[in-house]
mmCIF file with all atom_site columns, C-alpha atoms in Angstrom:
data_model
loop_
_atom_site.group_PDB
_atom_site.id
_atom_site.type_symbol
_atom_site.label_atom_id
_atom_site.label_alt_id
_atom_site.label_comp_id
_atom_site.label_asym_id
_atom_site.label_entity_id
_atom_site.label_seq_id
_atom_site.pdbx_PDB_ins_code
_atom_site.Cartn_x
_atom_site.Cartn_y
_atom_site.Cartn_z
_atom_site.occupancy
_atom_site.B_iso_or_equiv
_atom_site.pdbx_formal_charge
_atom_site.auth_seq_id
_atom_site.auth_comp_id
_atom_site.auth_asym_id
_atom_site.auth_atom_id
_atom_site.pdbx_PDB_model_num
ATOM 1   C CA . MET A 1 1   ? -149.082 47.133 193.262 1.00 57.00 ? 19  MET A CA 1
ATOM 2   C CA . VAL A 1 2   ? -149.459 48.391 189.709 1.00 64.00 ? 20  VAL A CA 1
ATOM 3   C CA . SER A 1 3   ? -147.789 46.808 186.769 1.00 71.00 ? 21  SER A CA 1
ATOM 4   C CA . HIS A 1 4   ? -145.470 48.736 184.438 1.00 70.00 ? 22  HIS A CA 1
ATOM 5   C CA . SER A 1 5   ? -148.165 48.894 181.774 1.00 76.00 ? 23  SER A CA 1
ATOM 6   C CA . GLU A 1 6   ? -150.800 50.155 184.322 1.00 77.00 ? 24  GLU A CA 1
ATOM 7   C CA . LEU A 1 7   ? -148.290 52.763 185.515 1.00 69.00 ? 25  LEU A CA 1
ATOM 8   C CA . ARG A 1 8   ? -147.871 53.949 181.900 1.00 75.00 ? 26  ARG A CA 1
ATOM 9   C CA . LYS A 1 9   ? -151.597 54.344 181.622 1.00 77.00 ? 27  LYS A CA 1
ATOM 10  C CA . LEU A 1 10  ? -151.751 56.187 184.896 1.00 72.00 ? 28  LEU A CA 1
ATOM 11  C CA . PHE A 1 11  ? -149.072 58.638 183.722 1.00 77.00 ? 29  PHE A CA 1
ATOM 12  C CA . TYR A 1 12  ? -150.938 59.205 180.451 1.00 78.00 ? 30  TYR A CA 1
ATOM 13  C CA . SER A 1 13  ? -154.176 59.942 182.228 1.00 73.00 ? 31  SER A CA 1
ATOM 14  C CA . ALA A 1 14  ? -152.764 61.826 185.288 1.00 79.00 ? 32  ALA A CA 1
ATOM 15  C CA . ASP A 1 15  ? -154.571 64.898 186.710 1.00 74.00 ? 33  ASP A CA 1
ATOM 16  C CA . ALA A 1 16  ? -151.280 66.158 188.261 1.00 77.00 ? 34  ALA A CA 1
ATOM 17  C CA . VAL A 1 17  ? -147.627 65.312 188.061 1.00 76.00 ? 35  VAL A CA 1
ATOM 18  C CA . CYS A 1 18  ? -145.272 66.303 190.896 1.00 77.00 ? 36  CYS A CA 1
ATOM 19  C CA . PHE A 1 19  ? -141.556 66.613 190.341 1.00 76.00 ? 37  PHE A CA 1
ATOM 20  C CA . ASP A 1 20  ? -138.732 66.525 192.908 1.00 71.00 ? 38  ASP A CA 1
ATOM 21  C CA . VAL A 1 21  ? -136.281 69.291 192.056 1.00 70.00 ? 39  VAL A CA 1
ATOM 22  C CA . ASP A 1 22  ? -132.713 68.551 193.277 1.00 64.00 ? 40  ASP A CA 1
ATOM 23  C CA . SER A 1 23  ? -131.048 65.969 190.958 1.00 59.00 ? 41  SER A CA 1
ATOM 24  C CA . THR A 1 24  ? -134.315 65.596 189.034 1.00 62.00 ? 42  THR A CA 1
ATOM 25  C CA . VAL A 1 25  ? -135.366 68.872 187.443 1.00 63.00 ? 43  VAL A CA 1
ATOM 26  C CA . ILE A 1 26  ? -131.926 70.428 188.061 1.00 57.00 ? 44  ILE A CA 1
ATOM 27  C CA . ARG A 1 27  ? -128.728 68.433 187.858 1.00 57.00 ? 45  ARG A CA 1
ATOM 28  C CA . GLU A 1 28  ? -127.328 69.497 191.185 1.00 52.00 ? 46  GLU A CA 1
ATOM 29  C CA . GLU A 1 29  ? -128.502 69.536 194.790 1.00 49.00 ? 47  GLU A CA 1
ATOM 30  C CA . GLY A 1 30  ? -130.066 72.903 195.692 1.00 48.00 ? 48  GLY A CA 1
ATOM 31  C CA . ILE A 1 31  ? -127.485 73.797 198.314 1.00 43.00 ? 49  ILE A CA 1
ATOM 32  C CA . ASP A 1 32  ? -124.794 73.486 195.604 1.00 47.00 ? 50  ASP A CA 1
ATOM 33  C CA . GLU A 1 33  ? -126.848 75.583 193.212 1.00 49.00 ? 51  GLU A CA 1
ATOM 34  C CA . LEU A 1 34  ? -127.310 78.235 195.967 1.00 47.00 ? 52  LEU A CA 1
ATOM 35  C CA . ALA A 1 35  ? -123.576 78.565 196.131 1.00 39.00 ? 53  ALA A CA 1
ATOM 36  C CA . LYS A 1 36  ? -123.535 79.110 192.356 1.00 50.00 ? 54  LYS A CA 1
ATOM 37  C CA . ILE A 1 37  ? -126.618 81.445 192.522 1.00 46.00 ? 55  ILE A CA 1
ATOM 38  C CA . CYS A 1 38  ? -128.956 78.828 191.129 1.00 46.00 ? 56  CYS A CA 1
ATOM 39  C CA . GLY A 1 39  ? -127.742 78.028 187.600 1.00 47.00 ? 57  GLY A CA 1
ATOM 40  C CA . VAL A 1 40  ? -131.005 76.968 186.010 1.00 47.00 ? 58  VAL A CA 1
ATOM 41  C CA . GLU A 1 41  ? -129.600 76.327 182.600 1.00 48.00 ? 59  GLU A CA 1
ATOM 42  C CA . ASP A 1 42  ? -130.061 72.607 183.388 1.00 49.00 ? 60  ASP A CA 1
ATOM 43  C CA . VAL A 1 43  ? -133.821 73.072 183.284 1.00 50.00 ? 61  VAL A CA 1
ATOM 44  C CA . VAL A 1 44  ? -134.046 73.382 179.580 1.00 49.00 ? 62  VAL A CA 1
ATOM 45  C CA . SER A 1 45  ? -134.333 69.636 178.816 1.00 51.00 ? 63  SER A CA 1
ATOM 46  C CA . GLU A 1 46  ? -137.204 69.295 181.245 1.00 62.00 ? 64  GLU A CA 1
ATOM 47  C CA . MET A 1 47  ? -139.166 72.201 179.733 1.00 75.00 ? 65  MET A CA 1
ATOM 48  C CA . GLU A 1 48  ? -140.536 70.098 176.833 1.00 79.00 ? 66  GLU A CA 1
ATOM 49  C CA . LEU A 1 49  ? -142.095 67.577 179.248 1.00 83.00 ? 67  LEU A CA 1
ATOM 50  C CA . VAL A 1 50  ? -143.590 70.211 181.465 1.00 82.00 ? 68  VAL A CA 1
ATOM 51  C CA . SER A 1 51  ? -144.941 72.057 178.387 1.00 83.00 ? 69  SER A CA 1
ATOM 52  C CA . ARG A 1 52  ? -146.553 68.897 177.066 1.00 82.00 ? 70  ARG A CA 1
ATOM 53  C CA . LEU A 1 53  ? -148.191 68.153 180.419 1.00 83.00 ? 71  LEU A CA 1
ATOM 54  C CA . GLN A 1 54  ? -149.494 71.718 180.635 1.00 85.00 ? 72  GLN A CA 1
ATOM 55  C CA . GLU A 1 55  ? -150.855 71.494 177.040 1.00 84.00 ? 73  GLU A CA 1
ATOM 56  C CA . ARG A 1 56  ? -152.858 68.479 178.244 1.00 84.00 ? 74  ARG A CA 1
ATOM 57  C CA . ASN A 1 57  ? -154.233 70.546 181.187 1.00 86.00 ? 75  ASN A CA 1
ATOM 58  C CA . VAL A 1 58  ? -152.205 68.458 183.668 1.00 84.00 ? 76  VAL A CA 1
ATOM 59  C CA . GLN A 1 59  ? -151.254 70.453 186.788 1.00 85.00 ? 77  GLN A CA 1
ATOM 60  C CA . VAL A 1 60  ? -147.539 70.439 187.390 1.00 87.00 ? 78  VAL A CA 1
ATOM 61  C CA . PHE A 1 61  ? -146.038 70.849 190.816 1.00 89.00 ? 79  PHE A CA 1
ATOM 62  C CA . LEU A 1 62  ? -142.473 71.069 192.281 1.00 87.00 ? 80  LEU A CA 1
ATOM 63  C CA . ILE A 1 63  ? -142.119 69.457 195.595 1.00 86.00 ? 81  ILE A CA 1
ATOM 64  C CA . SER A 1 64  ? -138.759 69.770 197.167 1.00 81.00 ? 82  SER A CA 1
ATOM 65  C CA . GLY A 1 65  ? -136.959 69.449 200.534 1.00 75.00 ? 83  GLY A CA 1
ATOM 66  C CA . GLY A 1 66  ? -134.738 72.180 199.165 1.00 70.00 ? 84  GLY A CA 1
ATOM 67  C CA . PHE A 1 67  ? -135.098 75.933 199.429 1.00 71.00 ? 85  PHE A CA 1
ATOM 68  C CA . ARG A 1 68  ? -138.143 77.701 198.076 1.00 73.00 ? 86  ARG A CA 1
ATOM 69  C CA . SER A 1 69  ? -136.074 80.677 196.855 1.00 73.00 ? 87  SER A CA 1
ATOM 70  C CA . ILE A 1 70  ? -134.210 78.322 194.452 1.00 74.00 ? 88  ILE A CA 1
ATOM 71  C CA . VAL A 1 71  ? -137.240 76.211 193.514 1.00 75.00 ? 89  VAL A CA 1
ATOM 72  C CA . GLU A 1 72  ? -139.338 79.284 192.674 1.00 77.00 ? 90  GLU A CA 1
ATOM 73  C CA . HIS A 1 73  ? -136.608 80.424 190.247 1.00 75.00 ? 91  HIS A CA 1
ATOM 74  C CA . VAL A 1 74  ? -136.627 76.998 188.601 1.00 77.00 ? 92  VAL A CA 1
ATOM 75  C CA . ALA A 1 75  ? -140.451 77.105 188.473 1.00 81.00 ? 93  ALA A CA 1
ATOM 76  C CA . SER A 1 76  ? -140.526 80.443 186.713 1.00 79.00 ? 94  SER A CA 1
ATOM 77  C CA . LYS A 1 77  ? -138.187 79.013 183.990 1.00 77.00 ? 95  LYS A CA 1
ATOM 78  C CA . LEU A 1 78  ? -140.633 76.144 183.494 1.00 80.00 ? 96  LEU A CA 1
ATOM 79  C CA . ASN A 1 79  ? -143.731 78.342 183.574 1.00 83.00 ? 97  ASN A CA 1
ATOM 80  C CA . ILE A 1 80  ? -144.959 76.723 186.745 1.00 85.00 ? 98  ILE A CA 1
ATOM 81  C CA . PRO A 1 81  ? -146.835 79.187 189.030 1.00 90.00 ? 99  PRO A CA 1
ATOM 82  C CA . GLY A 1 82  ? -145.423 79.875 192.397 1.00 83.00 ? 100 GLY A CA 1
ATOM 83  C CA . THR A 1 83  ? -148.625 78.474 193.985 1.00 89.00 ? 101 THR A CA 1
ATOM 84  C CA . ASN A 1 84  ? -147.487 75.095 192.593 1.00 89.00 ? 102 ASN A CA 1
ATOM 85  C CA . VAL A 1 85  ? -144.256 75.109 194.472 1.00 87.00 ? 103 VAL A CA 1
ATOM 86  C CA . PHE A 1 86  ? -143.776 73.360 197.833 1.00 83.00 ? 104 PHE A CA 1
ATOM 87  C CA . ALA A 1 87  ? -140.364 73.781 199.446 1.00 81.00 ? 105 ALA A CA 1
ATOM 88  C CA . ASN A 1 88  ? -138.654 74.956 202.551 1.00 75.00 ? 106 ASN A CA 1
ATOM 89  C CA . ARG A 1 89  ? -138.580 78.614 203.397 1.00 73.00 ? 107 ARG A CA 1
ATOM 90  C CA . LEU A 1 90  ? -135.423 80.216 204.748 1.00 68.00 ? 108 LEU A CA 1
ATOM 91  C CA . LYS A 1 91  ? -135.775 82.573 207.690 1.00 63.00 ? 109 LYS A CA 1
ATOM 92  C CA . PHE A 1 92  ? -133.604 85.573 208.419 1.00 63.00 ? 110 PHE A CA 1
ATOM 93  C CA . TYR A 1 93  ? -133.339 87.965 211.355 1.00 65.00 ? 111 TYR A CA 1
ATOM 94  C CA . PHE A 1 94  ? -134.071 91.634 210.714 1.00 75.00 ? 112 PHE A CA 1
ATOM 95  C CA . ASN A 1 95  ? -130.291 92.381 210.463 1.00 74.00 ? 113 ASN A CA 1
ATOM 96  C CA . GLY A 1 96  ? -130.106 89.852 207.609 1.00 68.00 ? 114 GLY A CA 1
ATOM 97  C CA . GLU A 1 97  ? -128.458 86.962 209.473 1.00 72.00 ? 115 GLU A CA 1
ATOM 98  C CA . TYR A 1 98  ? -129.689 83.442 208.720 1.00 64.00 ? 116 TYR A CA 1
ATOM 99  C CA . ALA A 1 99  ? -132.158 82.293 211.269 1.00 62.00 ? 117 ALA A CA 1
ATOM 100 C CA . GLY A 1 100 ? -132.932 78.722 210.089 1.00 65.00 ? 118 GLY A CA 1
ATOM 101 C CA . PHE A 1 101 ? -135.867 77.487 208.072 1.00 65.00 ? 119 PHE A CA 1
ATOM 102 C CA . ASP A 1 102 ? -139.619 77.591 208.547 1.00 63.00 ? 120 ASP A CA 1
ATOM 103 C CA . GLU A 1 103 ? -140.407 74.280 210.375 1.00 69.00 ? 121 GLU A CA 1
ATOM 104 C CA . THR A 1 104 ? -144.178 74.756 209.579 1.00 68.00 ? 122 THR A CA 1
ATOM 105 C CA . GLN A 1 105 ? -143.681 73.853 206.008 1.00 74.00 ? 123 GLN A CA 1
ATOM 106 C CA . PRO A 1 106 ? -144.747 70.216 205.229 1.00 67.00 ? 124 PRO A CA 1
ATOM 107 C CA . THR A 1 107 ? -141.481 69.658 203.281 1.00 64.00 ? 125 THR A CA 1
ATOM 108 C CA . ALA A 1 108 ? -139.540 70.404 206.474 1.00 58.00 ? 126 ALA A CA 1
ATOM 109 C CA . GLU A 1 109 ? -140.787 67.202 208.058 1.00 68.00 ? 127 GLU A CA 1
ATOM 110 C CA . SER A 1 110 ? -140.118 63.566 207.439 1.00 70.00 ? 128 SER A CA 1
ATOM 111 C CA . GLY A 1 111 ? -142.725 62.323 204.961 1.00 78.00 ? 129 GLY A CA 1
ATOM 112 C CA . GLY A 1 112 ? -143.310 65.855 203.883 1.00 79.00 ? 130 GLY A CA 1
ATOM 113 C CA . LYS A 1 113 ? -143.583 65.086 200.148 1.00 84.00 ? 131 LYS A CA 1
ATOM 114 C CA . GLY A 1 114 ? -146.366 62.640 200.892 1.00 86.00 ? 132 GLY A CA 1
ATOM 115 C CA . LYS A 1 115 ? -148.150 65.235 203.059 1.00 87.00 ? 133 LYS A CA 1
ATOM 116 C CA . VAL A 1 116 ? -148.076 67.707 200.209 1.00 84.00 ? 134 VAL A CA 1
ATOM 117 C CA . ILE A 1 117 ? -149.539 65.130 197.787 1.00 87.00 ? 135 ILE A CA 1
ATOM 118 C CA . LYS A 1 118 ? -152.330 64.242 200.301 1.00 90.00 ? 136 LYS A CA 1
ATOM 119 C CA . LEU A 1 119 ? -153.032 68.013 200.636 1.00 87.00 ? 137 LEU A CA 1
ATOM 120 C CA . LEU A 1 120 ? -153.193 68.376 196.804 1.00 86.00 ? 138 LEU A CA 1
ATOM 121 C CA . LYS A 1 121 ? -155.690 65.508 196.533 1.00 91.00 ? 139 LYS A CA 1
ATOM 122 C CA . GLU A 1 122 ? -157.841 67.038 199.291 1.00 89.00 ? 140 GLU A CA 1
ATOM 123 C CA . LYS A 1 123 ? -157.740 70.586 197.933 1.00 90.00 ? 141 LYS A CA 1
ATOM 124 C CA . PHE A 1 124 ? -158.031 69.929 194.158 1.00 90.00 ? 142 PHE A CA 1
ATOM 125 C CA . HIS A 1 125 ? -159.764 66.505 194.192 1.00 91.00 ? 143 HIS A CA 1
ATOM 126 C CA . PHE A 1 126 ? -157.219 65.009 191.961 1.00 89.00 ? 144 PHE A CA 1
ATOM 127 C CA . LYS A 1 127 ? -157.890 61.420 191.117 1.00 88.00 ? 145 LYS A CA 1
ATOM 128 C CA . LYS A 1 128 ? -154.431 60.475 189.777 1.00 88.00 ? 146 LYS A CA 1
ATOM 129 C CA . ILE A 1 129 ? -151.209 62.072 190.918 1.00 85.00 ? 147 ILE A CA 1
ATOM 130 C CA . ILE A 1 130 ? -147.781 60.847 189.656 1.00 84.00 ? 148 ILE A CA 1
ATOM 131 C CA . MET A 1 131 ? -144.585 61.601 191.634 1.00 87.00 ? 149 MET A CA 1
ATOM 132 C CA . ILE A 1 132 ? -141.319 61.720 189.690 1.00 87.00 ? 150 ILE A CA 1
ATOM 133 C CA . GLY A 1 133 ? -137.999 61.902 191.511 1.00 85.00 ? 151 GLY A CA 1
ATOM 134 C CA . ASP A 1 134 ? -134.542 60.523 192.056 1.00 84.00 ? 152 ASP A CA 1
ATOM 135 C CA . GLY A 1 135 ? -134.569 59.761 195.847 1.00 82.00 ? 153 GLY A CA 1
ATOM 136 C CA . ALA A 1 136 ? -136.054 57.638 198.599 1.00 83.00 ? 154 ALA A CA 1
ATOM 137 C CA . THR A 1 137 ? -138.182 60.510 199.854 1.00 81.00 ? 155 THR A CA 1
ATOM 138 C CA . ASP A 1 138 ? -139.797 60.840 196.428 1.00 82.00 ? 156 ASP A CA 1
ATOM 139 C CA . MET A 1 139 ? -140.480 57.109 196.330 1.00 81.00 ? 157 MET A CA 1
ATOM 140 C CA . GLU A 1 140 ? -141.922 57.273 199.899 1.00 82.00 ? 158 GLU A CA 1
ATOM 141 C CA . ALA A 1 141 ? -144.550 59.755 198.642 1.00 83.00 ? 159 ALA A CA 1
ATOM 142 C CA . CYS A 1 142 ? -146.325 56.909 196.880 1.00 84.00 ? 160 CYS A CA 1
ATOM 143 C CA . PRO A 1 143 ? -148.819 56.354 198.423 1.00 89.00 ? 161 PRO A CA 1
ATOM 144 C CA . PRO A 1 144 ? -150.516 58.899 198.673 1.00 90.00 ? 162 PRO A CA 1
ATOM 145 C CA . ALA A 1 145 ? -149.317 59.499 195.072 1.00 86.00 ? 163 ALA A CA 1
ATOM 146 C CA . ASP A 1 146 ? -150.978 57.028 192.805 1.00 87.00 ? 164 ASP A CA 1
ATOM 147 C CA . ALA A 1 147 ? -147.679 56.107 191.120 1.00 84.00 ? 165 ALA A CA 1
ATOM 148 C CA . PHE A 1 148 ? -144.030 56.804 191.310 1.00 86.00 ? 166 PHE A CA 1
ATOM 149 C CA . ILE A 1 149 ? -141.614 57.116 188.369 1.00 84.00 ? 167 ILE A CA 1
ATOM 150 C CA . GLY A 1 150 ? -137.904 56.897 189.351 1.00 86.00 ? 168 GLY A CA 1
ATOM 151 C CA . PHE A 1 151 ? -135.537 59.226 187.608 1.00 85.00 ? 169 PHE A CA 1
ATOM 152 C CA . GLY A 1 152 ? -131.842 58.584 187.217 1.00 85.00 ? 170 GLY A CA 1
ATOM 153 C CA . GLY A 1 153 ? -130.792 61.000 184.497 1.00 78.00 ? 171 GLY A CA 1
ATOM 154 C CA . ASN A 1 154 ? -128.516 63.060 186.834 1.00 73.00 ? 172 ASN A CA 1
ATOM 155 C CA . VAL A 1 155 ? -127.763 60.763 189.704 1.00 73.00 ? 173 VAL A CA 1
ATOM 156 C CA . ILE A 1 156 ? -128.533 57.019 190.021 1.00 77.00 ? 174 ILE A CA 1
ATOM 157 C CA . ARG A 1 157 ? -129.658 55.985 193.474 1.00 82.00 ? 175 ARG A CA 1
ATOM 158 C CA . GLN A 1 158 ? -129.604 52.194 193.527 1.00 83.00 ? 176 GLN A CA 1
ATOM 159 C CA . GLN A 1 159 ? -132.513 51.901 196.011 1.00 83.00 ? 177 GLN A CA 1
ATOM 160 C CA . VAL A 1 160 ? -134.750 53.879 193.674 1.00 81.00 ? 178 VAL A CA 1
ATOM 161 C CA . LYS A 1 161 ? -133.585 52.098 190.546 1.00 83.00 ? 179 LYS A CA 1
ATOM 162 C CA . ASP A 1 162 ? -134.173 48.626 192.170 1.00 83.00 ? 180 ASP A CA 1
ATOM 163 C CA . ASN A 1 163 ? -137.618 49.549 193.584 1.00 86.00 ? 181 ASN A CA 1
ATOM 164 C CA . ALA A 1 164 ? -139.240 51.830 191.047 1.00 82.00 ? 182 ALA A CA 1
ATOM 165 C CA . LYS A 1 165 ? -141.795 50.111 188.750 1.00 83.00 ? 183 LYS A CA 1
ATOM 166 C CA . TRP A 1 166 ? -140.792 52.509 186.032 1.00 84.00 ? 184 TRP A CA 1
ATOM 167 C CA . TYR A 1 167 ? -137.332 53.941 186.027 1.00 87.00 ? 185 TYR A CA 1
ATOM 168 C CA . ILE A 1 168 ? -136.126 56.430 183.427 1.00 81.00 ? 186 ILE A CA 1
ATOM 169 C CA . THR A 1 169 ? -132.903 58.170 182.758 1.00 85.00 ? 187 THR A CA 1
ATOM 170 C CA . ASP A 1 170 ? -134.260 60.736 180.242 1.00 82.00 ? 188 ASP A CA 1
ATOM 171 C CA . PHE A 1 171 ? -137.516 62.750 180.205 1.00 79.00 ? 189 PHE A CA 1
ATOM 172 C CA . VAL A 1 172 ? -137.759 62.037 176.536 1.00 78.00 ? 190 VAL A CA 1
ATOM 173 C CA . GLU A 1 173 ? -139.238 58.720 177.417 1.00 79.00 ? 191 GLU A CA 1
ATOM 174 C CA . LEU A 1 174 ? -142.085 60.463 179.173 1.00 79.00 ? 192 LEU A CA 1
ATOM 175 C CA . VAL A 1 175 ? -142.616 62.939 176.310 1.00 80.00 ? 193 VAL A CA 1
ATOM 176 C CA . GLY A 1 176 ? -142.923 59.887 174.036 1.00 77.00 ? 194 GLY A CA 1
ATOM 177 C CA . GLU A 1 177 ? -145.633 58.428 176.272 1.00 78.00 ? 195 GLU A CA 1
ATOM 178 C CA . LEU A 1 178 ? -147.699 61.590 175.901 1.00 75.00 ? 196 LEU A CA 1
ATOM 179 C CA . GLU A 1 179 ? -147.472 61.408 172.067 1.00 75.00 ? 197 GLU A CA 1
ATOM 180 C CA . GLU A 1 180 ? -149.031 57.897 171.798 1.00 61.00 ? 198 GLU A CA 1
#
């Protein structure tokens, strides 16, 4: 178990930071956004944090149990390459009818976010990966993530608030950490 001060140091020196998307990077759940054709205006407040991380050569990833078509749109607004997006792919029949989702994606499985982080460590040899999110599945990704930062700026999930070593409600706090 790392202390709060150790967690702050880990964040400051991270090789990579992974964000959940639904209710973290965007205010709504993806399925709600799909119905509204993905209103990504909510992303603006998170852009500064992502930009600061990228300026420090920190790799930024979006890991979501939501739909890749939505998450890729959010990623483009944040200048995150599509190769740094891990989410579920929708499948359609040739006639255009919905056929389900691609079960081969790691995010389609229980513990999928942790599997993605393990894959990132193996592929890129990251030493310190931070996971930021609002939900239990985000918290469960640590380990293999080296630290978890709970986020309650859009939705407060009591389990996350009670169990996260570092719980924030505004990304401004993390931007401030990078300025020290």
